[in-house]
Each structure stands twice: as C-alpha cells, then as structure tokens.
XYZ file of C-alpha atoms in Angstrom:
392
model
C 13.412 -15.103 19.866
C 13.095 -14.464 16.431
C 14.418 -16.947 13.566
C 16.554 -16.868 10.611
C 16.996 -18.855 7.500
C 18.564 -18.493 4.211
C 17.692 -19.948 0.692
C 20.340 -20.094 -2.359
C 20.058 -20.166 -6.049
C 23.120 -20.708 -8.177
C 23.024 -19.057 -11.471
C 25.598 -17.853 -14.463
C 26.182 -14.521 -13.424
C 26.002 -15.118 -9.580
C 24.493 -16.681 -6.641
C 21.459 -15.327 -5.427
C 20.516 -15.624 -1.595
C 16.925 -15.052 -0.281
C 17.471 -14.295 3.610
C 14.338 -14.491 5.804
C 13.950 -13.509 9.465
C 10.993 -14.898 10.977
C 9.311 -13.526 14.094
C 8.237 -15.306 17.010
C 4.249 -16.587 16.715
C 1.696 -13.620 17.640
C 1.201 -13.523 21.362
C 4.369 -15.323 22.219
C 6.650 -12.037 22.862
C 6.147 -10.222 26.129
C 8.541 -7.502 25.035
C 6.956 -4.157 25.477
C 8.295 -0.666 25.051
C 6.956 2.988 25.950
C 5.482 4.176 22.784
C 5.399 8.030 21.365
C 2.266 7.732 18.939
C 1.271 10.529 16.450
C -2.047 9.964 14.591
C -2.750 12.122 11.467
C -6.241 11.941 10.206
C -7.439 13.564 6.902
C -10.495 15.700 7.133
C -10.298 17.027 3.685
C -13.513 17.154 1.590
C -12.722 13.783 -0.508
C -13.309 11.921 3.232
C -16.963 12.777 3.435
C -19.462 10.381 4.221
C -18.351 6.619 5.093
C -14.729 7.633 5.085
C -14.812 9.941 7.434
C -16.788 7.573 9.678
C -14.089 4.748 9.297
C -11.187 7.112 9.825
C -13.019 8.736 13.244
C -13.684 5.113 14.414
C -10.254 3.793 13.802
C -9.036 6.697 15.736
C -11.139 6.169 18.620
C -10.223 2.607 18.861
C -6.242 3.301 18.686
C -6.848 6.180 21.667
C -8.508 3.449 23.708
C -5.730 1.044 23.303
C -3.025 3.650 24.584
C -1.499 2.958 28.177
C -0.427 5.598 30.574
C 3.253 5.088 29.767
C 2.600 6.036 26.420
C 2.971 9.397 25.107
C 0.532 10.744 22.076
C -0.891 13.543 19.973
C -3.621 14.195 17.105
C -3.079 16.077 13.947
C -6.018 16.639 11.544
C -5.247 18.485 8.006
C -7.392 19.365 4.969
C -6.711 23.021 3.878
C -4.761 23.963 7.332
C -3.434 21.773 9.687
C -4.418 21.721 13.499
C -2.888 19.740 16.366
C -4.873 18.695 19.601
C -2.060 19.148 22.269
C 0.967 20.805 20.009
C 3.384 17.815 21.055
C 3.193 14.579 22.450
C 1.140 14.226 26.008
C 1.048 11.114 28.186
C -2.185 9.011 27.718
C -3.791 10.234 31.070
C -7.484 9.772 31.587
C -7.964 13.688 31.196
C -5.704 13.633 27.811
C -7.730 10.808 26.175
C -11.102 12.227 27.000
C -10.044 15.480 25.341
C -8.741 13.753 22.666
C -12.017 11.380 22.170
C -13.968 14.962 22.209
C -11.535 16.432 19.693
C -12.117 13.366 17.419
C -15.982 13.221 17.926
C -16.292 16.827 16.273
C -13.852 16.315 13.317
C -15.771 16.643 10.025
C -14.413 16.671 6.394
C -14.266 19.821 4.543
C -11.741 21.648 2.375
C -8.794 20.756 0.205
C -6.062 18.071 0.965
C -2.473 19.886 2.095
C -0.787 16.666 3.459
C 2.915 18.313 3.678
C 2.525 20.512 6.580
C 1.059 17.795 8.413
C 3.947 15.552 7.783
C 6.029 18.200 8.860
C 4.449 18.455 12.099
C 4.683 14.636 12.714
C 8.040 14.089 11.599
C 10.516 15.927 13.372
C 13.826 14.097 11.802
C 15.066 13.010 15.138
C 16.420 10.390 17.140
C 13.994 9.001 20.051
C 16.077 6.626 21.834
C 14.147 6.384 25.055
C 10.860 5.588 23.056
C 9.284 3.610 19.841
C 8.068 6.653 17.742
C 5.295 5.617 15.408
C 3.385 7.824 13.419
C -0.137 6.297 12.271
C -1.659 8.168 9.258
C -5.337 7.764 8.286
C -6.351 9.192 4.950
C -7.575 8.196 1.523
C -4.347 9.224 -0.138
C -6.018 11.707 -2.766
C -2.962 14.049 -3.466
C -1.076 14.982 -6.720
C 2.158 15.655 -5.679
C 3.571 11.995 -4.382
C 7.138 12.832 -5.377
C 7.389 15.518 -3.072
C 5.685 14.227 -0.186
C 7.990 11.051 -0.489
C 11.371 13.201 -0.446
C 9.606 15.215 2.855
C 8.825 11.625 4.560
C 12.504 10.752 3.338
C 14.402 13.810 4.657
C 12.132 13.995 8.091
C 11.635 10.368 9.401
C 14.689 10.473 11.797
C 14.183 7.097 13.520
C 10.256 7.271 13.536
C 8.369 4.688 11.956
C 5.257 5.695 9.377
C 2.425 3.446 9.025
C -0.381 4.243 6.411
C -4.137 3.292 6.731
C -6.051 3.484 3.686
C -9.795 4.543 4.489
C -12.690 4.215 2.179
C -13.283 1.751 -1.108
C -10.766 3.563 -3.717
C -7.648 4.911 -1.707
C -4.545 5.989 -3.470
C -2.760 2.539 -2.649
C 0.228 3.481 -4.714
C 1.122 6.410 -2.541
C 0.201 4.731 0.616
C 2.295 1.773 0.378
C 5.148 3.670 -0.920
C 4.990 6.206 1.564
C 5.088 3.248 4.368
C 8.014 1.831 2.713
C 9.742 4.992 2.620
C 8.825 5.370 6.502
C 9.786 1.782 7.379
C 6.350 0.777 8.068
C 3.823 -0.899 6.592
C 0.076 -0.105 4.811
C -2.958 -1.182 5.798
C -6.318 -0.938 3.805
C -9.796 -0.751 4.880
C -12.477 -0.670 2.549
C -15.717 -1.452 4.312
C -16.287 0.269 7.607
C -17.616 -3.260 8.964
C -13.574 -4.155 8.613
C -12.491 -1.460 10.804
C -12.555 -3.290 14.348
C -10.821 -6.146 12.887
C -8.039 -4.295 10.982
C -7.440 -1.993 13.391
C -7.315 -4.207 16.189
C -4.440 -6.290 14.098
C -2.455 -3.412 13.539
C -2.352 -1.906 17.041
C -1.534 -5.329 18.186
C 1.123 -5.534 15.997
C 2.739 -2.241 16.823
C 2.608 -2.481 20.589
C 4.931 -5.418 20.671
C 7.825 -5.447 17.841
C 9.801 -8.456 17.832
C 12.987 -6.725 16.661
C 14.259 -3.132 16.047
C 17.220 -1.588 14.747
C 18.075 -4.436 12.300
C 21.328 -4.323 10.578
C 22.966 -6.871 8.502
C 26.500 -7.644 7.851
C 27.637 -9.349 4.433
C 31.134 -11.071 3.727
C 33.275 -8.479 3.049
C 35.071 -10.287 -0.181
C 32.644 -10.017 -2.394
C 30.467 -8.157 -4.875
C 27.172 -7.270 -3.433
C 23.718 -6.071 -4.147
C 21.238 -6.681 -1.732
C 17.361 -5.145 -1.279
C 15.825 -3.845 0.636
C 18.480 -1.328 1.857
C 17.098 0.386 4.517
C 15.406 -2.332 6.704
C 12.411 -2.179 8.645
C 11.461 -3.261 11.880
C 10.218 -7.122 12.626
C 6.617 -7.821 13.662
C 4.476 -10.640 14.588
C 3.094 -12.337 11.573
C 5.146 -10.394 9.156
C 8.869 -12.001 8.229
C 11.320 -9.890 6.794
C 12.732 -10.782 3.634
C 15.998 -9.543 2.058
C 17.116 -10.657 -1.553
C 20.664 -10.342 -2.354
C 23.232 -11.320 -5.057
C 26.648 -12.260 -4.301
C 29.602 -13.754 -5.818
C 30.811 -15.753 -2.891
C 30.225 -18.905 -2.367
C 31.090 -19.022 1.271
C 31.437 -16.821 4.179
C 28.790 -15.771 6.924
C 25.794 -13.329 6.985
C 25.667 -11.493 10.354
C 22.255 -10.191 11.695
C 22.068 -7.792 14.445
C 19.008 -5.876 15.998
C 17.401 -4.864 19.392
C 14.536 -6.922 20.920
C 12.678 -4.960 23.601
C 16.193 -3.699 25.214
C 18.147 -6.389 24.625
C 20.338 -6.973 21.774
C 20.088 -9.904 19.432
C 22.177 -11.622 17.213
C 22.131 -14.492 14.399
C 24.982 -15.838 12.309
C 23.861 -17.755 8.782
C 26.476 -19.553 6.585
C 25.973 -18.438 2.907
C 26.966 -21.717 1.562
C 24.691 -23.785 3.634
C 21.302 -22.151 2.268
C 18.552 -24.287 0.907
C 18.890 -24.427 -2.635
C 15.678 -22.950 -4.136
C 14.419 -21.772 -7.678
C 13.145 -18.541 -8.082
C 15.373 -16.687 -5.593
C 16.899 -14.669 -8.336
C 13.569 -13.512 -9.630
C 12.752 -12.215 -5.970
C 15.755 -10.078 -6.054
C 15.071 -8.975 -9.790
C 11.967 -7.469 -8.840
C 13.245 -6.044 -5.691
C 15.839 -4.258 -7.842
C 13.455 -3.240 -10.521
C 11.435 -1.694 -7.513
C 14.652 0.102 -5.846
C 15.415 1.184 -9.264
C 12.094 2.821 -9.557
C 12.259 4.460 -6.111
C 15.572 5.990 -7.159
C 13.935 7.886 -9.850
C 11.287 9.326 -7.471
C 14.229 10.401 -5.539
C 15.130 12.620 -8.769
C 18.197 10.655 -10.197
C 18.610 10.774 -14.075
C 15.679 8.569 -15.422
C 17.669 7.560 -18.489
C 20.348 5.176 -16.982
C 17.811 3.903 -14.775
C 15.163 2.904 -17.331
C 18.258 1.121 -19.202
C 18.836 -0.848 -15.943
C 15.426 -1.684 -15.526
C 15.082 -3.194 -18.918
C 18.730 -5.101 -18.461
C 17.495 -6.733 -15.247
C 13.753 -7.473 -16.893
C 14.860 -9.048 -20.071
C 17.594 -11.387 -18.035
C 14.918 -12.708 -15.634
C 11.977 -12.553 -17.867
C 9.879 -9.848 -15.961
C 7.271 -7.851 -16.988
C 8.187 -4.038 -16.046
C 7.329 -0.829 -16.895
C 9.552 -0.803 -19.858
C 8.941 -4.269 -20.847
C 6.159 -6.776 -21.802
C 5.983 -10.664 -22.608
C 4.078 -11.723 -25.357
C 2.818 -15.157 -26.210
C 2.131 -16.245 -29.545
C -0.181 -19.129 -30.387
C -0.067 -20.653 -33.722
C -2.824 -23.081 -33.379
C -5.691 -22.542 -35.764
C -8.708 -21.526 -33.667
C -10.842 -20.925 -36.803
C -10.920 -22.675 -40.406
C -9.645 -19.951 -43.006
C -12.957 -20.533 -44.673
C -14.966 -19.272 -42.299
C -16.304 -15.666 -42.066
C -15.231 -13.268 -39.348
C -17.888 -11.566 -37.182
C -17.125 -8.479 -35.165
C -19.852 -7.209 -32.395
C -19.542 -5.485 -29.056
C -19.174 -7.367 -25.562
C -21.386 -6.200 -22.958
C -19.811 -4.955 -19.943
C -20.386 -3.945 -16.386
C -20.027 -0.567 -14.446
C -17.751 -0.816 -11.303
C -19.721 -1.475 -8.225
C -21.807 2.092 -7.229
C -21.095 3.815 -10.201
C -24.718 5.152 -11.692
C -24.567 4.751 -15.297
C -26.300 8.628 -15.932
C -23.988 10.149 -13.793
C -20.520 8.987 -15.949
C -21.895 9.121 -19.178
C -24.684 11.643 -19.042
C -28.775 10.945 -19.463
C -29.417 8.857 -22.642
C -31.075 11.130 -25.128
C -34.827 10.286 -26.075
C -34.348 9.950 -30.066
C -36.569 6.670 -30.473
C -39.818 6.700 -32.574
C -43.294 5.338 -31.149
C -42.781 2.738 -34.100
C -44.640 -0.081 -32.456
C -47.788 2.154 -31.888
C -47.886 3.540 -35.092
C -47.602 -0.266 -36.365
C -50.657 -0.643 -34.433
C -52.774 2.108 -35.871
C -51.627 1.635 -39.308
C -53.021 -2.093 -38.962
C -56.455 -1.360 -37.457
C -56.888 1.348 -40.348
C -56.206 -1.569 -43.065
C -58.770 -3.587 -41.015
C -61.350 -0.619 -41.050
C -61.083 -0.297 -44.884
C -61.178 -3.845 -45.609
C -64.440 -4.141 -43.716
C -65.809 -1.005 -45.490
C -64.733 -2.238 -48.832
C -66.684 -5.433 -48.075
C -69.754 -3.524 -47.254
C -69.691 -1.537 -50.197
C -69.669 -4.574 -52.569
C -72.513 -6.205 -50.659
C -74.399 -2.763 -51.136
C-alpha cells in the first residue's frame, strides 16, 4: 500500500512541512480500473516529418495496450478538429482495427487550432464509474497559452490530462503547465528511438494508479499555506510532494484517497516529522509558482508581483523579478597589465545550417594570394632581363 512521511523545518516565520506520499514499488500493485481514454493527436504543419512519425508510432502503441473493458476515442486536429467515433467506444477488435487505419492515414498539414480539440476531449463532467484519462500528443506550437490554460481548468471535470511532447523542440512550458492544470504529468520524447521506452513507461503508470481522489486535512487551529492546492493522483515511481507552512507545533495531518475501489487513510503527527533543512525553500518555490499561475488565471499582476518578490527575498531565491549577484573581490589581473578583447567562437545548435539562419556570406574577398604570386614572378623576370642586358 502507499506510505507517507513528513519532514519539518523550524524558522522564525513559522514551521515548514514537507509531506511525501510514496507509491508502492512498480509492479507491486494489482489494482486495475476500467478506463476511458481519449487520445488527441496534433496533425498541424509544424508536426511534419519526424514529429509526425513519432506521434503516430506512440498512438499506435497506446491502442495496442487497451483492454476490452476500456473505452476510447481518437481526436486529430490541425486547422480543424476531427474525431474518430464522436464518443468513447469499447476497445473491441473491430474498433481497434478501425482506429489503427485512422492513425496510419494521418498526415501533417494546416494550422494549429488546439482549443476545439480540447473542448471535444474535456467535457467537464464527473465519471465515477471509470478512470478518465486524456492523452495529448503535440509539439505545443501555440501562442495563446493563457486561453488554453483557462479552458483546461474550466472543462476538466474529474478527467486527467497527460501531455506528451513530440519532436526535438516542443513547447515544454505550455505542455508542463497544461499537465499541472489537468492533474496529470508531462512526458517528453525527443528521439524516435525513445518512443517505445517512454510510452511503455507512461502507459504502465496510467493503467494502475496507486491512489486517486487524494484529500488532505490539516489541523484546524493553525494558519496554513500549502501547495499544490489541487492534488493529482499517485502513480508508481512518482511520489506526491506537498509543502506547507503552519504556525502549529502539534496536531495531525490526515490523508485520504481511493485505492482501486477501496478507501485508503493515513494519519501523521506534525510534531513527529523528521527535522530537515531546505524544507522552507521547497515551500517557497512552490508558492512562487502558484503565484505565477494565479497571474495566468487573470488576477491583478501588481500585488502578485510584490508577493513573489517578498517570498524570493525572504528565502534567497531567484525568480522572475529577483536575482542573486555574486561579487568576487579577489584580484585576477594586476592593474598594470593591459586588457585584451576578442570575440569567442560559438557553435550553432545541432541541426542548424549557418546559411539558412544568417544567409549566404558575401563574396567580398580579393584574389590577393594570386596577385602576390604573379607580382613576384614579374619581378623575377624583370631582374633576369636586366642582368642579360648588362651582359650584352
């Protein structure tokens, strides 16, 4: 069964706690639930080439792992959105064969209209009888991230959104935050050789969640700030970490969830937490990220900015608005030595062609070496002729 532990750090401004919920070892859980899996695949023009091959291979693998008790649907989008069934169907042999043909025929073209695909996949409802998971395969090449984040939060319901980054340069910021707002995880696949290993690990995790519907109850007689506020599910190989700041030195924290179809409960005393340094820094980083997320949600940015600055300065952290400067007063060069300035050579990122980035270099050089050689030969001939003239 899952285990839990708590670590504590005492500071002048309160007590900081790090609560960890640990899943069973991978493969130890035999809990399986019927699933409803919605696959979204990006077929826009930016996915052309290797990215499209990776996405299609990953989706084909996912379809092969579905069980007859599972339901599924496939949604593809570029400038328009198209669904395979128009609603989840059971993973029968006929439906899976139809889905495999659908995936094999996909090709990349058009723009990236992501919002209609997300609306089609996220219905905002509760699905108590199944575990509903949305798997989103894309390179994330969009510019309206804030609108999409709001859409995900408003229409998520009890679904879970898992993003899979395809290609060598996916929009990792968008895909990581989309997975956080969707109570899921982000997986990056940068090489077609990694598709099988990465996707197999993801599917094994999604098929057997260790704990769902997690809820935490803290002592009531304390001032409390904890992050994250909305807790994701617990999966094998990925502990769930919650950081909190309280004013209570005693009391208990109660953790509840569902393991399979059975309730799970654990209670930990706050005063018995193992003393550990750095717990406050983990909390501060989590709060700064939460404040940035509130700005994305449309709250007034000015007071949020000041809160970020206050937390970062109190805990000596680099943030969007603060930085740390190190000053080394040790002399590295005698004052009498002259300074020398020169440009340092740098390399382009892998795969870039210089002429495609900066254009072809102008042909401005003169044939100076050839002219010097010709001039030298003419001087030599002139000297020989002069000597012959003197001899005559």
